[in-house]
mmCIF file of C-alpha atoms and ligand atoms in Angstrom:
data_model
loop_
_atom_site.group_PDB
_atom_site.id
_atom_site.type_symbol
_atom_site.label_atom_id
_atom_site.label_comp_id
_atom_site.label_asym_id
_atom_site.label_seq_id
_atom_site.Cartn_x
_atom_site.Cartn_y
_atom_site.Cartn_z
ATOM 1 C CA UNK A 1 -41.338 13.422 -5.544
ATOM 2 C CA UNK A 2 -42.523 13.104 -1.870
ATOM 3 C CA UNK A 3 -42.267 16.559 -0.594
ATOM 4 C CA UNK A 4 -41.399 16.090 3.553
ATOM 5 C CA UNK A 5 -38.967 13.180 2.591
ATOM 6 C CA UNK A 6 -37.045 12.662 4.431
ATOM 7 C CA UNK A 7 -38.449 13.462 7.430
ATOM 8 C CA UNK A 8 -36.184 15.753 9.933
ATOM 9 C CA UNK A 9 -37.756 17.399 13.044
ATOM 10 C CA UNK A 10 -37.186 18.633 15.822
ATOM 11 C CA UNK A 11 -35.298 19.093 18.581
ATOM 12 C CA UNK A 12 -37.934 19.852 20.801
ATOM 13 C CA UNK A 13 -37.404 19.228 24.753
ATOM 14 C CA UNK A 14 -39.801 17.851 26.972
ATOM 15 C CA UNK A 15 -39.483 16.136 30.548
ATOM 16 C CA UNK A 16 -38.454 13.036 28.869
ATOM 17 C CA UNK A 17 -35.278 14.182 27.131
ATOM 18 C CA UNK A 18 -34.726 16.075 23.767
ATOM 19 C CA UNK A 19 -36.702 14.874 21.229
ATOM 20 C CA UNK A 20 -36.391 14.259 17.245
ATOM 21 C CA UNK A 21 -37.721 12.337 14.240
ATOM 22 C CA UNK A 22 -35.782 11.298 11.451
ATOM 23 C CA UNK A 23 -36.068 8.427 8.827
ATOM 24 C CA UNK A 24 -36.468 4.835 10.149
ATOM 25 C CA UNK A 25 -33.211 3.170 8.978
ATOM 26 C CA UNK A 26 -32.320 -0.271 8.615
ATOM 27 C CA UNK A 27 -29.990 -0.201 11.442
ATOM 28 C CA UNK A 28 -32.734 0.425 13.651
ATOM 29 C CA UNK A 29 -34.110 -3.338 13.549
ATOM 30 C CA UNK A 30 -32.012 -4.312 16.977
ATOM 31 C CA UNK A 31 -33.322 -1.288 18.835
ATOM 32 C CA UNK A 32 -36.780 -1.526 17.265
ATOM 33 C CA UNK A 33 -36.848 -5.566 18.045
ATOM 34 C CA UNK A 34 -35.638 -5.173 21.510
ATOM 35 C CA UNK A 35 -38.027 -2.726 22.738
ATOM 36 C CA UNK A 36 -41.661 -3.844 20.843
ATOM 37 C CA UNK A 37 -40.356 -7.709 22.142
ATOM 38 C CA UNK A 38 -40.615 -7.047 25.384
ATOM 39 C CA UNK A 39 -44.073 -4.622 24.761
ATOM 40 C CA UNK A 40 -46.708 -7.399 23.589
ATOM 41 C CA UNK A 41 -49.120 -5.952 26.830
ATOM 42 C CA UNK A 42 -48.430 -2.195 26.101
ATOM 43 C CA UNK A 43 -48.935 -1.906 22.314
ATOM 44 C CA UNK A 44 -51.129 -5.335 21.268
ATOM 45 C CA UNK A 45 -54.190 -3.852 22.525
ATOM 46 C CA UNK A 46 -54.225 -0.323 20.531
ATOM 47 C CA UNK A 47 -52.194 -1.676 16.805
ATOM 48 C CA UNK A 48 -53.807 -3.055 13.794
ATOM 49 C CA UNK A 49 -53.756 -6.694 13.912
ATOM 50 C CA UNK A 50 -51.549 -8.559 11.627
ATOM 51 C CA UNK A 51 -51.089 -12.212 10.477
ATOM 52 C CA UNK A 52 -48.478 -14.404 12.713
ATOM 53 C CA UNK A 53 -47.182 -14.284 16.133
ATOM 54 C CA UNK A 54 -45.721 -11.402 17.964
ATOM 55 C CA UNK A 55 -42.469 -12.741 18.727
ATOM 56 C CA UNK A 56 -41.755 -13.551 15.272
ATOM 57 C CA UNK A 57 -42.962 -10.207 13.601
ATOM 58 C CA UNK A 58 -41.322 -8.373 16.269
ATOM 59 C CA UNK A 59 -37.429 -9.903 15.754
ATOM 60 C CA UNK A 60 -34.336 -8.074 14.479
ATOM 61 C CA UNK A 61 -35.123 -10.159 11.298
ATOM 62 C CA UNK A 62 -38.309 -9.240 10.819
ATOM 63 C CA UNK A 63 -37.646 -5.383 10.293
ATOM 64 C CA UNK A 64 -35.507 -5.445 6.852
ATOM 65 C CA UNK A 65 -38.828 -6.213 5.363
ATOM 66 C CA UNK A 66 -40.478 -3.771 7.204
ATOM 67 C CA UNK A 67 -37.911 -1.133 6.227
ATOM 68 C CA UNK A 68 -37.590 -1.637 2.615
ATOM 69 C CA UNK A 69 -41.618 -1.861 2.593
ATOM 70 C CA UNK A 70 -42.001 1.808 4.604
ATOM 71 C CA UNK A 71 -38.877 3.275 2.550
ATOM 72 C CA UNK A 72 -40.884 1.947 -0.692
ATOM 73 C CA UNK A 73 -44.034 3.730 0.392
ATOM 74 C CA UNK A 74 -42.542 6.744 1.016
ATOM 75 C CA UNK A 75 -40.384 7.023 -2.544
ATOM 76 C CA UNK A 76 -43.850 6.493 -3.957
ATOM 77 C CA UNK A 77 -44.975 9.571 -2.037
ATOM 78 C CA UNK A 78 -47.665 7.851 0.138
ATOM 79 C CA UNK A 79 -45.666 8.027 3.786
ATOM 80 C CA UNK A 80 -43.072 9.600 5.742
ATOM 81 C CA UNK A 81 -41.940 7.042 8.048
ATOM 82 C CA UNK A 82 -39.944 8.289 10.813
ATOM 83 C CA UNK A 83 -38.073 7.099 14.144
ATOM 84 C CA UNK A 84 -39.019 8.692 17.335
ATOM 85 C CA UNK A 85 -35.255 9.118 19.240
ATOM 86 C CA UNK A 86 -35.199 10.888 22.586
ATOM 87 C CA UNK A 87 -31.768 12.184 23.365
ATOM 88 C CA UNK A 88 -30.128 10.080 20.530
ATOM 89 C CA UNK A 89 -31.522 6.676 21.164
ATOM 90 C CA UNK A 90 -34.125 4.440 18.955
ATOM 91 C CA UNK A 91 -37.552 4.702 21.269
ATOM 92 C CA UNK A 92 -40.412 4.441 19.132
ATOM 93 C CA UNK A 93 -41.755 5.383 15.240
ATOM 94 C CA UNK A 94 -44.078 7.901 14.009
ATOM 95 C CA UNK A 95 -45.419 7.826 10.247
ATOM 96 C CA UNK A 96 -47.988 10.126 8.032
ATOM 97 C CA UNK A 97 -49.291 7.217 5.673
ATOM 98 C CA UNK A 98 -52.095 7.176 3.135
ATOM 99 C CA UNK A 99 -50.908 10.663 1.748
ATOM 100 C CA UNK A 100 -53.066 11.595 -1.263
ATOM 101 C CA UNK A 101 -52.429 14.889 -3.353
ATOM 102 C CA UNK A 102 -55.108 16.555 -5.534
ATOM 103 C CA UNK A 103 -58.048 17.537 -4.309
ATOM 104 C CA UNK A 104 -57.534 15.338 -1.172
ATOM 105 C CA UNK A 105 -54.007 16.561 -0.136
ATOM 106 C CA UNK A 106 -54.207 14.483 3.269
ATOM 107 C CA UNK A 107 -52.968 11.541 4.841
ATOM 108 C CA UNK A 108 -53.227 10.030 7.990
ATOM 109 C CA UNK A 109 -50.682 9.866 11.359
ATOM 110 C CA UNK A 110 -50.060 7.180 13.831
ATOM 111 C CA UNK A 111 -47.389 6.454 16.407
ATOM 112 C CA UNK A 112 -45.645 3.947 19.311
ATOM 113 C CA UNK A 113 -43.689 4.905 21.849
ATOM 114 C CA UNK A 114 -42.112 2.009 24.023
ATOM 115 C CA UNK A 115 -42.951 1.878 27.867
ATOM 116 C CA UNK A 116 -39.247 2.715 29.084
ATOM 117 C CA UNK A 117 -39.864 6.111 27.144
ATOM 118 C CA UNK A 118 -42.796 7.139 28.259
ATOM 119 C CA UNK A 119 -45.110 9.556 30.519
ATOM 120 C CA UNK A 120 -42.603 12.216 29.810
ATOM 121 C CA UNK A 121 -43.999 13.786 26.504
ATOM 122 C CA UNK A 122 -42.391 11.823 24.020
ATOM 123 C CA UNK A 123 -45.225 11.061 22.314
ATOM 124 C CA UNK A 124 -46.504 14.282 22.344
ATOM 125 C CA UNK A 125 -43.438 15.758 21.092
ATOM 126 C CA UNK A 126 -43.178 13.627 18.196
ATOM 127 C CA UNK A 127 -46.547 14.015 17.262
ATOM 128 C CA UNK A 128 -46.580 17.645 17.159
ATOM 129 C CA UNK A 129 -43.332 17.535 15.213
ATOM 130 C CA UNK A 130 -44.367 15.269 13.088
ATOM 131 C CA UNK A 131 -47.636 17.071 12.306
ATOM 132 C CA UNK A 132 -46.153 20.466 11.579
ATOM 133 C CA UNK A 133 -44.043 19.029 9.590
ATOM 134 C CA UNK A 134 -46.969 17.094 7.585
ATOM 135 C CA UNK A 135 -48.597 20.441 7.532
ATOM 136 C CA UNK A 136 -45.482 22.268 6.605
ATOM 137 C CA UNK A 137 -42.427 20.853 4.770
ATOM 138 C CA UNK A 138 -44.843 17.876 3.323
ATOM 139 C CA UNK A 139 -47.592 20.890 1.963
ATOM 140 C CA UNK A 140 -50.446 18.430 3.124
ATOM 141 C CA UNK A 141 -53.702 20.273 4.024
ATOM 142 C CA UNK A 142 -55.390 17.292 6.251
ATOM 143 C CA UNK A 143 -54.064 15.424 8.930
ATOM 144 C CA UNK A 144 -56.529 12.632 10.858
ATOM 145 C CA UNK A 145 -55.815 10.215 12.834
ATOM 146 C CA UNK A 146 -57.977 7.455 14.619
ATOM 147 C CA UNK A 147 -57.614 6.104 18.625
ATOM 148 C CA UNK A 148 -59.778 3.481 20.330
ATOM 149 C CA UNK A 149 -62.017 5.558 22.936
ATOM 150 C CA UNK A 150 -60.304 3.632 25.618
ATOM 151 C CA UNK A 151 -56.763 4.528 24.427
ATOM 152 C CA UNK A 152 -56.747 7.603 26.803
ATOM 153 C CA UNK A 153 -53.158 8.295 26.792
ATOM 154 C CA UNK A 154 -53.127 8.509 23.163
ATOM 155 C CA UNK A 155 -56.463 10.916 23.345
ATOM 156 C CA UNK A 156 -54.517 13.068 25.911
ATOM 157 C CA UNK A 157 -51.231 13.198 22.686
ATOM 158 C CA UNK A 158 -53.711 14.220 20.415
ATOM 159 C CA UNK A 159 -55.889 16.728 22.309
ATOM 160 C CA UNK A 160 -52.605 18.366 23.575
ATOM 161 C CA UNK A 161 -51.421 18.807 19.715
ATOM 162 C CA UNK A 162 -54.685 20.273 18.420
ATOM 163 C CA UNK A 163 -56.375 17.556 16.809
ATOM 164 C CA UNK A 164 -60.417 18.072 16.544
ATOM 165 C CA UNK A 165 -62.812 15.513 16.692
ATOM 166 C CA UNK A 166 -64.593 14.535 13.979
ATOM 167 C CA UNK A 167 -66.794 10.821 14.938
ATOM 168 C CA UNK A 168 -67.367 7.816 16.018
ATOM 169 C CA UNK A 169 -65.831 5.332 13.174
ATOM 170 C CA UNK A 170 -67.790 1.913 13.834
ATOM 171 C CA UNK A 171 -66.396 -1.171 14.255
ATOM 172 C CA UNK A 172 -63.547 0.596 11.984
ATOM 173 C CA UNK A 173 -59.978 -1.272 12.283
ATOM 174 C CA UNK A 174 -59.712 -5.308 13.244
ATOM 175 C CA UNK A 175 -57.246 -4.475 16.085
ATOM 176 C CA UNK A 176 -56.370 -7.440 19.519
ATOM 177 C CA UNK A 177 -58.998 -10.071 18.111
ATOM 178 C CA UNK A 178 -62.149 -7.621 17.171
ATOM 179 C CA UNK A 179 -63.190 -4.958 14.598
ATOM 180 C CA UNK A 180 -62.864 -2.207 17.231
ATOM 181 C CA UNK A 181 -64.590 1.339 17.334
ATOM 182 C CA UNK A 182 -62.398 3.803 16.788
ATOM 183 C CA UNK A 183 -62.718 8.122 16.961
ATOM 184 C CA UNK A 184 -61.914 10.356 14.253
ATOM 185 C CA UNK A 185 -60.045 13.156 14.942
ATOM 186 C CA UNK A 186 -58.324 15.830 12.210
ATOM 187 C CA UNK A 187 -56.774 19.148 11.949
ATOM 188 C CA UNK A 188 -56.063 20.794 9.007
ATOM 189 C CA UNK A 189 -53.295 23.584 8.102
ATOM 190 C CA UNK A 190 -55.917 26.938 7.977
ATOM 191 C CA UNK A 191 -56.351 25.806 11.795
ATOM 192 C CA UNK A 192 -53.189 25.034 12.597
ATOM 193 C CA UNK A 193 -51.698 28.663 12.992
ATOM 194 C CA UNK A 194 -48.061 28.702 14.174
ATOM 195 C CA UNK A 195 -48.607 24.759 14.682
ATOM 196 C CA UNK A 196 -48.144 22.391 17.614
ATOM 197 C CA UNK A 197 -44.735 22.815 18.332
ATOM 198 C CA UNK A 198 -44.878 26.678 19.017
ATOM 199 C CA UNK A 199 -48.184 25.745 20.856
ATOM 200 C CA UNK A 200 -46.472 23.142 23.542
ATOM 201 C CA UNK A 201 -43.745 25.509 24.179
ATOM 202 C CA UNK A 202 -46.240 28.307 24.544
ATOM 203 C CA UNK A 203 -47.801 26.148 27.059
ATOM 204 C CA UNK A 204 -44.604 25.670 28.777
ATOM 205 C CA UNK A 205 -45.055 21.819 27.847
ATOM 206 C CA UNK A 206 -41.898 22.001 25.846
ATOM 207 C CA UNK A 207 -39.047 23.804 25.433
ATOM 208 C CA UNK A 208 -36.954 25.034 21.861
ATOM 209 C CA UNK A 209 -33.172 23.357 22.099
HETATM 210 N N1 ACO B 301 -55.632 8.581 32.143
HETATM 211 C C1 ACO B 301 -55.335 9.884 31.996
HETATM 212 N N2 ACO B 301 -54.162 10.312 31.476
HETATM 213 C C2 ACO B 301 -53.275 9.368 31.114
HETATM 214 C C3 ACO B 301 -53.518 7.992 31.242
HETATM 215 C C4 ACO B 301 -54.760 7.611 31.794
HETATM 216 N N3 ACO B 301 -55.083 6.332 31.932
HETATM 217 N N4 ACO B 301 -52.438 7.332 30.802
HETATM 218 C C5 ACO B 301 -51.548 8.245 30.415
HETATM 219 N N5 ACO B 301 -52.054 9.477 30.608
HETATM 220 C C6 ACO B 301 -51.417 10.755 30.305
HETATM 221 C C7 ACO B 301 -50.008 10.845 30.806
HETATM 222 O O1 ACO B 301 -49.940 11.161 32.160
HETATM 223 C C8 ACO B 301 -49.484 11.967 29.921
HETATM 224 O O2 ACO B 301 -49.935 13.218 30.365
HETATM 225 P P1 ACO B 301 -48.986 14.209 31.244
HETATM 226 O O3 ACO B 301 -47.959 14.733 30.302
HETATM 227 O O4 ACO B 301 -49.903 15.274 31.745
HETATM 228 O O5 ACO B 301 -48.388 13.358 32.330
HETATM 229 C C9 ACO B 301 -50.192 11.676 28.615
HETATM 230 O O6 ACO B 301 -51.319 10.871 28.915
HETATM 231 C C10 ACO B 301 -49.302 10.937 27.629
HETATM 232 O O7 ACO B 301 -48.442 11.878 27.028
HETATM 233 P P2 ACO B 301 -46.944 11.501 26.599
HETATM 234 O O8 ACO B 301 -46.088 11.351 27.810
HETATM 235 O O9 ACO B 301 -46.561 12.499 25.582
HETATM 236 O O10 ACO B 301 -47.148 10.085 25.895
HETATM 237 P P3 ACO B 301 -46.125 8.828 25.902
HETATM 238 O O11 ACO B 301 -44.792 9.249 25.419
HETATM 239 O O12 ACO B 301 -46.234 8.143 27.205
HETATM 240 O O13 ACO B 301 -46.794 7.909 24.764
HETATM 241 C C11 ACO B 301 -48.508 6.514 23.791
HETATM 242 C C12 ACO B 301 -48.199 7.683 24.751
HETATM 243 C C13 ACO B 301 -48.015 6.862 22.380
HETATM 244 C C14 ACO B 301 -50.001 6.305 23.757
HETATM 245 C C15 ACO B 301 -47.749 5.246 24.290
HETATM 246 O O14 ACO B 301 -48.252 4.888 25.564
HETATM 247 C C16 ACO B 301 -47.896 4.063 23.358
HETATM 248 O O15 ACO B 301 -47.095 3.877 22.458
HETATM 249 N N6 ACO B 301 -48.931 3.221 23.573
HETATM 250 C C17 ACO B 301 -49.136 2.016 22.807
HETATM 251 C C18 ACO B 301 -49.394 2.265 21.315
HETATM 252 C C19 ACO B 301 -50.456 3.318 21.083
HETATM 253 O O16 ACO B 301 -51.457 3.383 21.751
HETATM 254 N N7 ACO B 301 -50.227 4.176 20.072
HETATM 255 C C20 ACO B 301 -51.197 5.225 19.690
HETATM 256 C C21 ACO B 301 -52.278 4.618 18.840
HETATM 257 S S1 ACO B 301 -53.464 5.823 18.284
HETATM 258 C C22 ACO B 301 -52.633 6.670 17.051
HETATM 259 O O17 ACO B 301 -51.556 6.307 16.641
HETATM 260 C C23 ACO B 301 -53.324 7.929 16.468
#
């Protein structure tokens, strides 16, 4: 059992449109190829690096794979792998990986959200959805999560949806041609009160739908 799968949250409004997660599907390859094809610039420099080239691991053909491998994980219980959509359509993925239960209960969160789709809150909308509902509906107790220093869009996301910081990870994750320092930042659920959600729309950064 995998409690939080599947993944469903949301709506949540934000400047950018009305915004959910759900499970990636395997229908999703030609919207998922599409955008991250024509994203090499905007997403290269911050993701984990991977063998091959980026137009081949980024074609329609190269998500089945991908999908069966993320849907495997999370029947095993270690992810919930979700789509970002924003008012209906395909515009990035979100997913709580490395879950471990026992005395660990925590996992980790990391997300994309492609350049036509962004500066509007997507990002942070997903990510506080997708937290509270790692917090909540999954019954995890950790969530951390790790950004290059320079990544400061991605430092704004996580600021805005609580996350502490924890460190400086050294030389951490092997990510655009070097082993690249990387901050540690967490939150876990005693902190996390109502959650992010209720917190953005406090704020007036979101709105309920
Ligand atoms: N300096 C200061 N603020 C900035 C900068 C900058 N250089 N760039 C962006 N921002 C701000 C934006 O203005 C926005 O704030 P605002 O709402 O006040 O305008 C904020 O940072 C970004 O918030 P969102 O609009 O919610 O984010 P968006 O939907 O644009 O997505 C993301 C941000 C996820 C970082 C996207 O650009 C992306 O996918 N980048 C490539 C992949 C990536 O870096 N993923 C995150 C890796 S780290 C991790 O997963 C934990």
């Amino acid at each position: 059992a995998n409690p939080g799968w599947p993944i469903e949250a949301g709506p949540l409004r934000v400047r950018a449109g009305v915004v959910t997660l759900r499970p990636v599907q395997r229908r999703d390859g030609r919207d998922w190829s599409a955008l991250r094809l024509g994203e090499r610039d905007h997403l290269e420099p911050w993701e984990p690096t991977v063998d091959g080239q980026w137009r081949d691991n980024n074609t329609a053909r190269a998500w089945p794979p991908i999908h069966s491998q993320l849907r495997r994980y999370a029947r095993a219980g270690a992810s919930l792998p979700a789509a970002i959509e924003v008012d209906g359509r395909f515009c990035g993925q979100l997913t709580v990986g490395g879950i471990v239960r026992g005395a660990l209960h925590s996992g980790w969160i990391g997300y994309w959200v492609g350049r036509p789709f962004g500066g509007g809150g997507v990002a942070t909308a997903a990510l506080a959805l997708g937290l509270d509902h790692a917090l909540g509906p999954g019954a995890l107790h950790r969530i951390d999560a790790t950004v290059r220093p320079e990544n400061t869009a991605s430092r704004v996301v996580l600021e805005r949806c609580g996350f502490r910081e924890e460190g400086l990870l050294q030389r951490y994750l092997h990510v655009d041609g070097a082993w690249r320092d990387h901050l540690l930042v967490a939150r876990t659920r005693d902190e996390h009160g109502r959650g992010a959600a209720a917190a953005l729309v406090a704020s007036g950064f979101a709105r309920r739908v």
